[in-house]
Amino acid sequence: MRRFVPAAVVLATGALAISITAYTQSPRTANPANRAVYGAEQATRGKTLYTQNCSKCHMENLQGNCPAENVRPSAAYVCAAPRTAPPLVGDAFLQRWYSAGDLYARIRWSMPADNVGGLSADDNLAILAYVLQSNGFSAGRELRNDATALKTMVLQEKTKNTNTAVKDSVNDLGISEAYYTEEQAARGKNYYYGACGMCHTAEPNGPNGLNMPHETGLGWHWGNQWRYTVQAGKQWLETNSRISGKPQMWDTVADLYNKIRTSQPAYAVGALSTEQYLGIVAYLLKQNGFPAGKDELTDNLNLMRNMTMEKGYQRLFNGKDLTGWAFVLGANCPPKTEQGCAQTSPGSTFTVSNGILYDTGTPHGYMYPKKKFGPNFTLRAEYRYMPYPGMEDDKDFYGNSGYLLFIEKHDVWPRTLEIQGRSNMEMNINAMDGHAMFTFDDELRKKVRNPAGQWNAVEIVSKGNEVWNYLNGTLLSHVSQHDFPSSGYIGFQAESGPIQYRNIRIKPE
């Protein structure tokens, strides 16, 4: 997200130059263990610096010249007209920042508007101290130029979900599709306008004016200014997958979160607190139609990698447990529920830990979603094998697994069209107790597969009587005809060694 905002425009958006007046509030009620504090002498010096560098925009009384922003956070960030600046006191202002570190980054690296970066770190810390004093925070130890410590100094307590009746939105397998809470998204909206609103907008009446119908998140030129957006809508979340080599902005919440926390805001890349980044992502998810639930989005990339953002896809694995899955495990027999000997519980074969589904491969069998799919669907998943101790070359690795399509009658093994997951045979075809006509490019497979220890992306596309199979975005095999049922269960095989899975999802058509 590049930024092309001339100095005059920065001034127009009211980036922070801090104020100076006797305006005070009652002491803040932020978490006593982590509340923001400052040095009294530091705040006195900050008042003088504010007068010299900031008051011409934000006014002597810290009120700015956007009256609508003084009472509460407005529905749209109205302080965007030329030569306006937001207030630097009051709840509306404080709610735009989770921590003193978030606010300091804005001051330090985007202010004063006519001399960006022209003040020293100590001067900016003094100005921050004065703003905290003016907002009713108590004096204490002096602020230091320590980004980690500043991010722990809370300005506003987090609002928490106290409604025990809140339920997750779940799909027809009972798997949650909710990634954040309403309260987190509400906080994130304020954070977004504090840290991102000078360049981006997510609302038609946001700080950067128009939302044009052809927006794609890349920006457009309007007059002599550049405007950028991370807007709501299907074009921002273009969902043709990169797995198939087509455009895709974000496959998972982890992709979006990593993009924002490692490259934004433009004025101070990576400078915000974790809570502020998480809130901003929650807000963007809400703006793009993803449902809220009972649990907040947390700073756990493994879980985020199981939160699909692809249009039309539903999760088959929630990253937390085996909800929605059934099992058939045993040697050459149907399940016990059908007078066989195979177990129907996961046992120690299939387990979940920290966003990853572990498959030991022992005993033989498979797990499957408790729903039939077909004939038209796109299945996507990521898997990896782990190298064994002492392994010298990936050619010596012999992991085995597979994707069992169109299962009607459960057994070990069932009649199925297997798409191979076996190491050194990935995406080959095994028509078990049936027939299939297919092509397979083994030489191309050798070029695109990732070795043991690295993740691989699988895509299986079934349409009518044909099946296309991709590994890491490359088509390796094509079944042009088969004699298996038009729909059935999809099994993930346990066979002869451990394998790991994540981000399992499907798009029925």
PDB file of C-alpha atoms in Angstrom, residues 83-372:
ATOM      1  CA  ARG A  83      -6.884  22.817   6.669  1.00  0.00           C
ATOM      2  CA  THR A  84      -8.788  20.929   9.320  1.00  0.00           C
ATOM      3  CA  ALA A  85      -7.419  18.895  12.215  1.00  0.00           C
ATOM      4  CA  PRO A  86      -9.077  16.559  14.732  1.00  0.00           C
ATOM      5  CA  PRO A  87      -9.334  17.190  18.462  1.00  0.00           C
ATOM      6  CA  LEU A  88      -6.656  15.678  20.674  1.00  0.00           C
ATOM      7  CA  VAL A  89      -8.790  15.327  23.792  1.00  0.00           C
ATOM      8  CA  GLY A  90     -11.889  13.336  24.640  1.00  0.00           C
ATOM      9  CA  ASP A  91     -13.134   9.804  24.191  1.00  0.00           C
ATOM     10  CA  ALA A  92     -13.545  10.169  20.431  1.00  0.00           C
ATOM     11  CA  PHE A  93      -9.833  10.880  20.163  1.00  0.00           C
ATOM     12  CA  LEU A  94      -8.599   8.304  22.673  1.00  0.00           C
ATOM     13  CA  GLN A  95     -10.646   5.493  21.189  1.00  0.00           C
ATOM     14  CA  ARG A  96      -8.591   5.732  18.015  1.00  0.00           C
ATOM     15  CA  TRP A  97      -5.552   4.330  19.845  1.00  0.00           C
ATOM     16  CA  TYR A  98      -5.158   1.231  21.982  1.00  0.00           C
ATOM     17  CA  SER A  99      -1.833   2.206  23.517  1.00  0.00           C
ATOM     18  CA  ALA A 100       0.494   5.135  24.043  1.00  0.00           C
ATOM     19  CA  GLY A 101       2.825   3.427  21.565  1.00  0.00           C
ATOM     20  CA  ASP A 102       0.199   3.536  18.801  1.00  0.00           C
ATOM     21  CA  LEU A 103      -0.379   7.233  19.376  1.00  0.00           C
ATOM     22  CA  TYR A 104       3.328   7.978  19.676  1.00  0.00           C
ATOM     23  CA  ALA A 105       4.051   6.343  16.294  1.00  0.00           C
ATOM     24  CA  ARG A 106       1.481   8.642  14.683  1.00  0.00           C
ATOM     25  CA  ILE A 107       3.005  11.720  16.308  1.00  0.00           C
ATOM     26  CA  ARG A 108       6.632  10.749  15.809  1.00  0.00           C
ATOM     27  CA  TRP A 109       6.460   9.803  12.156  1.00  0.00           C
ATOM     28  CA  SER A 110       3.700  11.921  10.620  1.00  0.00           C
ATOM     29  CA  MET A 111       3.826  15.174  12.564  1.00  0.00           C
ATOM     30  CA  PRO A 112       4.064  18.141  12.507  1.00  0.00           C
ATOM     31  CA  ALA A 113       2.286  18.314   9.158  1.00  0.00           C
ATOM     32  CA  ASP A 114       4.626  21.044   7.888  1.00  0.00           C
ATOM     33  CA  ASN A 115       7.785  19.481   9.345  1.00  0.00           C
ATOM     34  CA  VAL A 116       7.267  15.700   9.372  1.00  0.00           C
ATOM     35  CA  GLY A 117      10.017  13.975  11.333  1.00  0.00           C
ATOM     36  CA  GLY A 118      11.615  17.308  12.166  1.00  0.00           C
ATOM     37  CA  LEU A 119      11.421  16.931  15.948  1.00  0.00           C
ATOM     38  CA  SER A 120      13.560  14.651  18.068  1.00  0.00           C
ATOM     39  CA  ALA A 121      12.261  11.543  19.790  1.00  0.00           C
ATOM     40  CA  ASP A 122      12.514  13.304  23.162  1.00  0.00           C
ATOM     41  CA  ASP A 123      10.508  16.261  21.868  1.00  0.00           C
ATOM     42  CA  ASN A 124       7.783  14.007  20.518  1.00  0.00           C
ATOM     43  CA  LEU A 125       7.648  12.065  23.774  1.00  0.00           C
ATOM     44  CA  ALA A 126       7.198  15.353  25.612  1.00  0.00           C
ATOM     45  CA  ILE A 127       4.319  16.303  23.324  1.00  0.00           C
ATOM     46  CA  LEU A 128       2.782  12.870  23.928  1.00  0.00           C
ATOM     47  CA  ALA A 129       3.136  13.438  27.675  1.00  0.00           C
ATOM     48  CA  TYR A 130       1.240  16.709  27.368  1.00  0.00           C
ATOM     49  CA  VAL A 131      -1.576  15.052  25.408  1.00  0.00           C
ATOM     50  CA  LEU A 132      -1.859  12.339  28.060  1.00  0.00           C
ATOM     51  CA  GLN A 133      -1.950  14.968  30.803  1.00  0.00           C
ATOM     52  CA  SER A 134      -4.652  16.904  28.942  1.00  0.00           C
ATOM     53  CA  ASN A 135      -6.733  13.738  28.720  1.00  0.00           C
ATOM     54  CA  GLY A 136      -6.694  13.107  32.446  1.00  0.00           C
ATOM     55  CA  PHE A 137      -3.930  10.537  32.750  1.00  0.00           C
ATOM     56  CA  SER A 138      -1.866  10.664  35.948  1.00  0.00           C
ATOM     57  CA  ALA A 139       1.799  11.619  36.094  1.00  0.00           C
ATOM     58  CA  GLY A 140       4.342   8.954  36.950  1.00  0.00           C
ATOM     59  CA  ARG A 141       7.540   7.732  35.421  1.00  0.00           C
ATOM     60  CA  GLU A 142       8.881   9.608  32.414  1.00  0.00           C
ATOM     61  CA  LEU A 143       8.101   8.276  28.936  1.00  0.00           C
ATOM     62  CA  ARG A 144      11.105   6.704  27.223  1.00  0.00           C
ATOM     63  CA  ASN A 145      11.819   5.956  23.587  1.00  0.00           C
ATOM     64  CA  ASP A 146      11.059   2.263  24.043  1.00  0.00           C
ATOM     65  CA  ALA A 147       8.507   1.071  21.488  1.00  0.00           C
ATOM     66  CA  THR A 148       7.804  -2.202  23.293  1.00  0.00           C
ATOM     67  CA  ALA A 149       7.146  -0.501  26.614  1.00  0.00           C
ATOM     68  CA  LEU A 150       4.988   2.214  25.045  1.00  0.00           C
ATOM     69  CA  LYS A 151       2.762  -0.434  23.419  1.00  0.00           C
ATOM     70  CA  THR A 152       1.928  -1.838  26.855  1.00  0.00           C
ATOM     71  CA  MET A 153       0.617   1.526  28.128  1.00  0.00           C
ATOM     72  CA  VAL A 154      -3.128   1.227  27.594  1.00  0.00           C
ATOM     73  CA  LEU A 155      -5.231   4.290  26.738  1.00  0.00           C
ATOM     74  CA  GLN A 156      -8.621   2.583  26.710  1.00  0.00           C
ATOM     75  CA  GLU A 157      -9.726  -0.656  28.285  1.00  0.00           C
ATOM     76  CA  LYS A 158     -10.969  -3.190  25.772  1.00  0.00           C
ATOM     77  CA  THR A 159     -14.722  -3.604  25.665  1.00  0.00           C
ATOM     78  CA  LYS A 160     -15.490  -7.253  26.159  1.00  0.00           C
ATOM     79  CA  ASN A 161     -18.337  -9.460  25.083  1.00  0.00           C
ATOM     80  CA  THR A 162     -20.538  -9.975  28.108  1.00  0.00           C
ATOM     81  CA  ASN A 163     -23.458 -11.435  26.170  1.00  0.00           C
ATOM     82  CA  THR A 164     -23.315 -15.168  26.792  1.00  0.00           C
ATOM     83  CA  ALA A 165     -26.073 -15.668  24.216  1.00  0.00           C
ATOM     84  CA  VAL A 166     -23.711 -14.790  21.358  1.00  0.00           C
ATOM     85  CA  LYS A 167     -23.276 -17.797  19.086  1.00  0.00           C
ATOM     86  CA  ASP A 168     -20.816 -18.515  16.318  1.00  0.00           C
ATOM     87  CA  SER A 169     -22.055 -18.644  12.760  1.00  0.00           C
ATOM     88  CA  VAL A 170     -21.546 -22.272  11.701  1.00  0.00           C
ATOM     89  CA  ASN A 171     -21.797 -24.108   8.383  1.00  0.00           C
ATOM     90  CA  ASP A 172     -23.833 -27.270   7.819  1.00  0.00           C
ATOM     91  CA  LEU A 173     -21.026 -29.365   9.298  1.00  0.00           C
ATOM     92  CA  GLY A 174     -21.187 -27.414  12.543  1.00  0.00           C
ATOM     93  CA  ILE A 175     -17.839 -25.705  11.854  1.00  0.00           C
ATOM     94  CA  SER A 176     -17.537 -22.061  12.906  1.00  0.00           C
ATOM     95  CA  GLU A 177     -17.171 -19.435  10.187  1.00  0.00           C
ATOM     96  CA  ALA A 178     -16.746 -16.590  12.733  1.00  0.00           C
ATOM     97  CA  TYR A 179     -13.297 -15.115  13.237  1.00  0.00           C
ATOM     98  CA  TYR A 180     -13.825 -12.079  15.535  1.00  0.00           C
ATOM     99  CA  THR A 181     -16.337 -10.415  17.874  1.00  0.00           C
ATOM    100  CA  GLU A 182     -18.570  -7.401  17.315  1.00  0.00           C
ATOM    101  CA  GLU A 183     -16.800  -5.586  20.163  1.00  0.00           C
ATOM    102  CA  GLN A 184     -13.395  -6.188  18.584  1.00  0.00           C
ATOM    103  CA  ALA A 185     -14.589  -4.880  15.214  1.00  0.00           C
ATOM    104  CA  ALA A 186     -16.079  -1.779  16.891  1.00  0.00           C
ATOM    105  CA  ARG A 187     -12.724  -1.028  18.524  1.00  0.00           C
ATOM    106  CA  GLY A 188     -11.010  -1.760  15.241  1.00  0.00           C
ATOM    107  CA  LYS A 189     -13.114   0.782  13.411  1.00  0.00           C
ATOM    108  CA  ASN A 190     -11.762   3.524  15.658  1.00  0.00           C
ATOM    109  CA  TYR A 191      -8.221   2.178  15.376  1.00  0.00           C
ATOM    110  CA  TYR A 192      -8.588   2.076  11.604  1.00  0.00           C
ATOM    111  CA  TYR A 193      -9.503   5.734  11.355  1.00  0.00           C
ATOM    112  CA  GLY A 194      -6.726   6.720  13.719  1.00  0.00           C
ATOM    113  CA  ALA A 195      -3.931   4.828  11.991  1.00  0.00           C
ATOM    114  CA  CYS A 196      -5.199   4.284   8.435  1.00  0.00           C
ATOM    115  CA  GLY A 197      -7.824   6.932   7.690  1.00  0.00           C
ATOM    116  CA  MET A 198      -5.418   9.496   6.256  1.00  0.00           C
ATOM    117  CA  CYS A 199      -4.769   7.204   3.269  1.00  0.00           C
ATOM    118  CA  HIS A 200      -7.573   4.617   3.122  1.00  0.00           C
ATOM    119  CA  THR A 201     -11.303   4.476   3.467  1.00  0.00           C
ATOM    120  CA  ALA A 202     -13.706   1.650   4.070  1.00  0.00           C
ATOM    121  CA  GLU A 203     -16.888   3.717   3.915  1.00  0.00           C
ATOM    122  CA  PRO A 204     -18.477   5.952   1.258  1.00  0.00           C
ATOM    123  CA  ASN A 205     -18.242   8.973   3.573  1.00  0.00           C
ATOM    124  CA  GLY A 206     -14.788   8.147   4.878  1.00  0.00           C
ATOM    125  CA  PRO A 207     -11.843  10.519   5.100  1.00  0.00           C
ATOM    126  CA  ASN A 208     -10.630  10.106   1.542  1.00  0.00           C
ATOM    127  CA  GLY A 209     -13.818  10.878  -0.269  1.00  0.00           C
ATOM    128  CA  LEU A 210     -15.344   8.769  -2.988  1.00  0.00           C
ATOM    129  CA  ASN A 211     -15.686   5.001  -3.220  1.00  0.00           C
ATOM    130  CA  MET A 212     -15.587   4.392  -6.940  1.00  0.00           C
ATOM    131  CA  PRO A 213     -17.384   1.320  -8.336  1.00  0.00           C
ATOM    132  CA  HIS A 214     -14.250  -0.007 -10.044  1.00  0.00           C
ATOM    133  CA  GLU A 215     -12.061   0.070  -6.945  1.00  0.00           C
ATOM    134  CA  THR A 216      -9.805  -2.926  -6.498  1.00  0.00           C
ATOM    135  CA  GLY A 217      -7.800  -1.885  -3.470  1.00  0.00           C
ATOM    136  CA  LEU A 218      -4.972  -0.517  -5.623  1.00  0.00           C
ATOM    137  CA  GLY A 219      -6.036   3.128  -5.570  1.00  0.00           C
ATOM    138  CA  TRP A 220      -7.024   5.677  -8.164  1.00  0.00           C
ATOM    139  CA  HIS A 221      -6.074   9.180  -9.219  1.00  0.00           C
ATOM    140  CA  TRP A 222      -8.520  11.950  -8.410  1.00  0.00           C
ATOM    141  CA  GLY A 223      -7.564  15.471  -9.367  1.00  0.00           C
ATOM    142  CA  ASN A 224      -4.005  16.005  -8.203  1.00  0.00           C
ATOM    143  CA  GLN A 225      -4.259  13.632  -5.258  1.00  0.00           C
ATOM    144  CA  TRP A 226      -3.898   9.868  -4.928  1.00  0.00           C
ATOM    145  CA  ARG A 227      -6.559   8.051  -2.951  1.00  0.00           C
ATOM    146  CA  TYR A 228      -6.268   4.502  -1.632  1.00  0.00           C
ATOM    147  CA  THR A 229      -8.802   2.127  -0.198  1.00  0.00           C
ATOM    148  CA  VAL A 230      -9.076  -1.110   1.673  1.00  0.00           C
ATOM    149  CA  GLN A 231     -12.781  -1.104   1.025  1.00  0.00           C
ATOM    150  CA  ALA A 232     -15.612  -3.484   1.611  1.00  0.00           C
ATOM    151  CA  GLY A 233     -16.845  -5.558  -1.261  1.00  0.00           C
ATOM    152  CA  LYS A 234     -16.183  -8.435  -3.602  1.00  0.00           C
ATOM    153  CA  GLN A 235     -13.625  -6.588  -5.735  1.00  0.00           C
ATOM    154  CA  TRP A 236     -11.383  -5.907  -2.756  1.00  0.00           C
ATOM    155  CA  LEU A 237     -11.545  -9.567  -1.803  1.00  0.00           C
ATOM    156  CA  GLU A 238     -11.015 -10.877  -5.315  1.00  0.00           C
ATOM    157  CA  THR A 239     -11.367 -14.577  -4.735  1.00  0.00           C
ATOM    158  CA  ASN A 240      -9.984 -16.292  -7.782  1.00  0.00           C
ATOM    159  CA  SER A 241      -7.335 -18.322  -6.048  1.00  0.00           C
ATOM    160  CA  ARG A 242      -3.623 -17.906  -6.482  1.00  0.00           C
ATOM    161  CA  ILE A 243      -3.437 -21.677  -6.066  1.00  0.00           C
ATOM    162  CA  SER A 244      -4.584 -21.943  -9.660  1.00  0.00           C
ATOM    163  CA  GLY A 245      -2.366 -19.111 -10.753  1.00  0.00           C
ATOM    164  CA  LYS A 246      -5.179 -16.537 -10.852  1.00  0.00           C
ATOM    165  CA  PRO A 247      -5.316 -13.174  -9.047  1.00  0.00           C
ATOM    166  CA  GLN A 248      -5.908 -13.429  -5.299  1.00  0.00           C
ATOM    167  CA  MET A 249      -5.306 -10.835  -2.657  1.00  0.00           C
ATOM    168  CA  TRP A 250      -5.900 -12.797   0.536  1.00  0.00           C
ATOM    169  CA  ASP A 251      -6.511 -16.535   0.857  1.00  0.00           C
ATOM    170  CA  THR A 252      -6.638 -16.482   4.652  1.00  0.00           C
ATOM    171  CA  VAL A 253      -6.905 -14.072   7.553  1.00  0.00           C
ATOM    172  CA  ALA A 254      -3.208 -14.766   8.181  1.00  0.00           C
ATOM    173  CA  ASP A 255      -2.374 -13.317   4.753  1.00  0.00           C
ATOM    174  CA  LEU A 256      -4.285 -10.115   5.472  1.00  0.00           C
ATOM    175  CA  TYR A 257      -2.944  -9.805   9.016  1.00  0.00           C
ATOM    176  CA  ASN A 258       0.655 -10.305   7.910  1.00  0.00           C
ATOM    177  CA  LYS A 259       0.265  -7.761   5.121  1.00  0.00           C
ATOM    178  CA  ILE A 260      -1.049  -5.107   7.493  1.00  0.00           C
ATOM    179  CA  ARG A 261       1.236  -5.721  10.464  1.00  0.00           C
ATOM    180  CA  THR A 262       4.421  -5.910   8.393  1.00  0.00           C
ATOM    181  CA  SER A 263       3.802  -3.071   5.917  1.00  0.00           C
ATOM    182  CA  GLN A 264       1.385  -0.629   7.564  1.00  0.00           C
ATOM    183  CA  PRO A 265       0.811   2.102   8.463  1.00  0.00           C
ATOM    184  CA  ALA A 266       2.826   3.825   5.770  1.00  0.00           C
ATOM    185  CA  TYR A 267       4.043   6.502   8.168  1.00  0.00           C
ATOM    186  CA  ALA A 268       5.588   3.911  10.538  1.00  0.00           C
ATOM    187  CA  VAL A 269       5.645   0.356   9.223  1.00  0.00           C
ATOM    188  CA  GLY A 270       4.987  -2.242  11.910  1.00  0.00           C
ATOM    189  CA  ALA A 271       4.805   0.389  14.654  1.00  0.00           C
ATOM    190  CA  LEU A 272       1.363  -0.409  16.072  1.00  0.00           C
ATOM    191  CA  SER A 273       0.496  -2.666  18.978  1.00  0.00           C
ATOM    192  CA  THR A 274      -0.751  -6.187  18.374  1.00  0.00           C
ATOM    193  CA  GLU A 275      -4.168  -5.231  19.769  1.00  0.00           C
ATOM    194  CA  GLN A 276      -4.487  -2.349  17.335  1.00  0.00           C
ATOM    195  CA  TYR A 277      -3.561  -4.519  14.339  1.00  0.00           C
ATOM    196  CA  LEU A 278      -5.979  -7.267  15.398  1.00  0.00           C
ATOM    197  CA  GLY A 279      -8.791  -4.749  15.837  1.00  0.00           C
ATOM    198  CA  ILE A 280      -8.176  -3.267  12.396  1.00  0.00           C
ATOM    199  CA  VAL A 281      -8.285  -6.709  10.787  1.00  0.00           C
ATOM    200  CA  ALA A 282     -11.516  -7.535  12.667  1.00  0.00           C
ATOM    201  CA  TYR A 283     -13.062  -4.314  11.360  1.00  0.00           C
ATOM    202  CA  LEU A 284     -12.069  -5.102   7.780  1.00  0.00           C
ATOM    203  CA  LEU A 285     -13.523  -8.613   8.102  1.00  0.00           C
ATOM    204  CA  LYS A 286     -16.812  -7.128   9.297  1.00  0.00           C
ATOM    205  CA  GLN A 287     -16.824  -4.582   6.470  1.00  0.00           C
ATOM    206  CA  ASN A 288     -16.455  -7.412   3.981  1.00  0.00           C
ATOM    207  CA  GLY A 289     -19.353  -9.464   5.283  1.00  0.00           C
ATOM    208  CA  PHE A 290     -17.624 -12.048   7.458  1.00  0.00           C
ATOM    209  CA  PRO A 291     -19.806 -12.871  10.492  1.00  0.00           C
ATOM    210  CA  ALA A 292     -18.905 -12.056  14.079  1.00  0.00           C
ATOM    211  CA  GLY A 293     -18.886 -14.703  16.800  1.00  0.00           C
ATOM    212  CA  LYS A 294     -18.132 -15.272  20.464  1.00  0.00           C
ATOM    213  CA  ASP A 295     -14.312 -15.396  20.320  1.00  0.00           C
ATOM    214  CA  GLU A 296     -11.923 -12.576  19.477  1.00  0.00           C
ATOM    215  CA  LEU A 297      -9.333 -12.838  16.754  1.00  0.00           C
ATOM    216  CA  THR A 298      -6.020 -13.546  18.483  1.00  0.00           C
ATOM    217  CA  ASP A 299      -2.384 -13.220  17.507  1.00  0.00           C
ATOM    218  CA  ASN A 300      -2.078 -16.878  16.486  1.00  0.00           C
ATOM    219  CA  LEU A 301      -0.955 -17.257  12.884  1.00  0.00           C
ATOM    220  CA  ASN A 302      -1.524 -21.014  12.865  1.00  0.00           C
ATOM    221  CA  LEU A 303      -5.204 -20.488  13.673  1.00  0.00           C
ATOM    222  CA  MET A 304      -5.461 -17.591  11.205  1.00  0.00           C
ATOM    223  CA  ARG A 305      -4.125 -19.841   8.438  1.00  0.00           C
ATOM    224  CA  ASN A 306      -7.261 -21.940   8.831  1.00  0.00           C
ATOM    225  CA  MET A 307      -9.562 -18.908   8.433  1.00  0.00           C
ATOM    226  CA  THR A 308     -10.360 -18.858   4.741  1.00  0.00           C
ATOM    227  CA  MET A 309     -11.318 -15.611   3.032  1.00  0.00           C
ATOM    228  CA  GLU A 310     -12.008 -17.174  -0.361  1.00  0.00           C
ATOM    229  CA  LYS A 311     -15.432 -16.420  -1.744  1.00  0.00           C
ATOM    230  CA  GLY A 312     -17.811 -19.383  -1.727  1.00  0.00           C
ATOM    231  CA  TYR A 313     -15.559 -21.643   0.341  1.00  0.00           C
ATOM    232  CA  GLN A 314     -16.533 -23.211   3.642  1.00  0.00           C
ATOM    233  CA  ARG A 315     -14.103 -24.484   6.222  1.00  0.00           C
ATOM    234  CA  LEU A 316     -13.781 -28.221   6.733  1.00  0.00           C
ATOM    235  CA  PHE A 317     -11.218 -27.776   9.533  1.00  0.00           C
ATOM    236  CA  ASN A 318     -11.542 -25.081  12.192  1.00  0.00           C
ATOM    237  CA  GLY A 319      -7.934 -25.284  13.425  1.00  0.00           C
ATOM    238  CA  LYS A 320      -9.050 -26.112  16.977  1.00  0.00           C
ATOM    239  CA  ASP A 321     -10.614 -29.580  16.986  1.00  0.00           C
ATOM    240  CA  LEU A 322     -12.170 -32.312  14.824  1.00  0.00           C
ATOM    241  CA  THR A 323     -15.695 -30.873  14.695  1.00  0.00           C
ATOM    242  CA  GLY A 324     -17.509 -32.038  11.544  1.00  0.00           C
ATOM    243  CA  TRP A 325     -15.317 -35.085  10.884  1.00  0.00           C
ATOM    244  CA  ALA A 326     -15.950 -38.841  11.059  1.00  0.00           C
ATOM    245  CA  PHE A 327     -13.431 -41.705  11.005  1.00  0.00           C
ATOM    246  CA  VAL A 328     -12.840 -45.231   9.734  1.00  0.00           C
ATOM    247  CA  LEU A 329      -9.672 -46.821  11.148  1.00  0.00           C
ATOM    248  CA  GLY A 330      -8.738 -50.487  11.029  1.00  0.00           C
ATOM    249  CA  ALA A 331      -7.169 -53.247   8.986  1.00  0.00           C
ATOM    250  CA  ASN A 332      -9.114 -54.259   5.889  1.00  0.00           C
ATOM    251  CA  CYS A 333     -12.633 -54.073   7.265  1.00  0.00           C
ATOM    252  CA  PRO A 334     -15.723 -51.862   7.378  1.00  0.00           C
ATOM    253  CA  PRO A 335     -16.607 -49.819  10.479  1.00  0.00           C
ATOM    254  CA  LYS A 336     -18.060 -51.405  13.591  1.00  0.00           C
ATOM    255  CA  THR A 337     -21.346 -49.616  12.964  1.00  0.00           C
ATOM    256  CA  GLU A 338     -21.701 -51.840   9.897  1.00  0.00           C
ATOM    257  CA  GLN A 339     -20.776 -55.106  11.637  1.00  0.00           C
ATOM    258  CA  GLY A 340     -17.111 -54.648  10.849  1.00  0.00           C
ATOM    259  CA  CYS A 341     -14.001 -54.156  12.963  1.00  0.00           C
ATOM    260  CA  ALA A 342     -12.853 -50.648  12.046  1.00  0.00           C
ATOM    261  CA  GLN A 343     -12.916 -47.947  14.726  1.00  0.00           C
ATOM    262  CA  THR A 344     -15.078 -44.863  14.217  1.00  0.00           C
ATOM    263  CA  SER A 345     -13.258 -42.548  16.627  1.00  0.00           C
ATOM    264  CA  PRO A 346     -10.030 -40.665  15.836  1.00  0.00           C
ATOM    265  CA  GLY A 347      -8.044 -42.349  18.601  1.00  0.00           C
ATOM    266  CA  SER A 348      -4.426 -41.273  18.468  1.00  0.00           C
ATOM    267  CA  THR A 349      -4.385 -41.324  14.659  1.00  0.00           C
ATOM    268  CA  PHE A 350      -5.920 -37.899  14.108  1.00  0.00           C
ATOM    269  CA  THR A 351      -5.234 -35.074  16.576  1.00  0.00           C
ATOM    270  CA  VAL A 352      -5.219 -31.266  16.513  1.00  0.00           C
ATOM    271  CA  SER A 353      -2.693 -28.906  18.072  1.00  0.00           C
ATOM    272  CA  ASN A 354      -2.187 -25.174  17.512  1.00  0.00           C
ATOM    273  CA  GLY A 355      -3.950 -24.935  14.173  1.00  0.00           C
ATOM    274  CA  ILE A 356      -2.498 -28.105  12.630  1.00  0.00           C
ATOM    275  CA  LEU A 357      -4.233 -31.442  12.044  1.00  0.00           C
ATOM    276  CA  TYR A 358      -1.846 -34.330  12.697  1.00  0.00           C
ATOM    277  CA  ASP A 359      -2.270 -37.705  10.987  1.00  0.00           C
ATOM    278  CA  THR A 360       0.052 -40.448  12.288  1.00  0.00           C
ATOM    279  CA  GLY A 361      -0.755 -42.854   9.451  1.00  0.00           C
ATOM    280  CA  THR A 362      -1.332 -45.677  11.963  1.00  0.00           C
ATOM    281  CA  PRO A 363      -3.540 -47.666  11.808  1.00  0.00           C
ATOM    282  CA  HIS A 364      -4.665 -47.457   8.204  1.00  0.00           C
ATOM    283  CA  GLY A 365      -7.916 -45.704   7.421  1.00  0.00           C
ATOM    284  CA  TYR A 366      -9.232 -42.210   6.792  1.00  0.00           C
ATOM    285  CA  MET A 367     -11.152 -39.275   8.161  1.00  0.00           C
ATOM    286  CA  TYR A 368     -13.970 -37.645   6.220  1.00  0.00           C
ATOM    287  CA  PRO A 369     -16.348 -34.651   6.528  1.00  0.00           C
ATOM    288  CA  LYS A 370     -19.832 -35.788   7.574  1.00  0.00           C
ATOM    289  CA  LYS A 371     -21.381 -34.723   4.298  1.00  0.00           C
ATOM    290  CA  LYS A 372     -21.311 -35.950   0.708  1.00  0.00           C
TER     291      LYS A 372
END
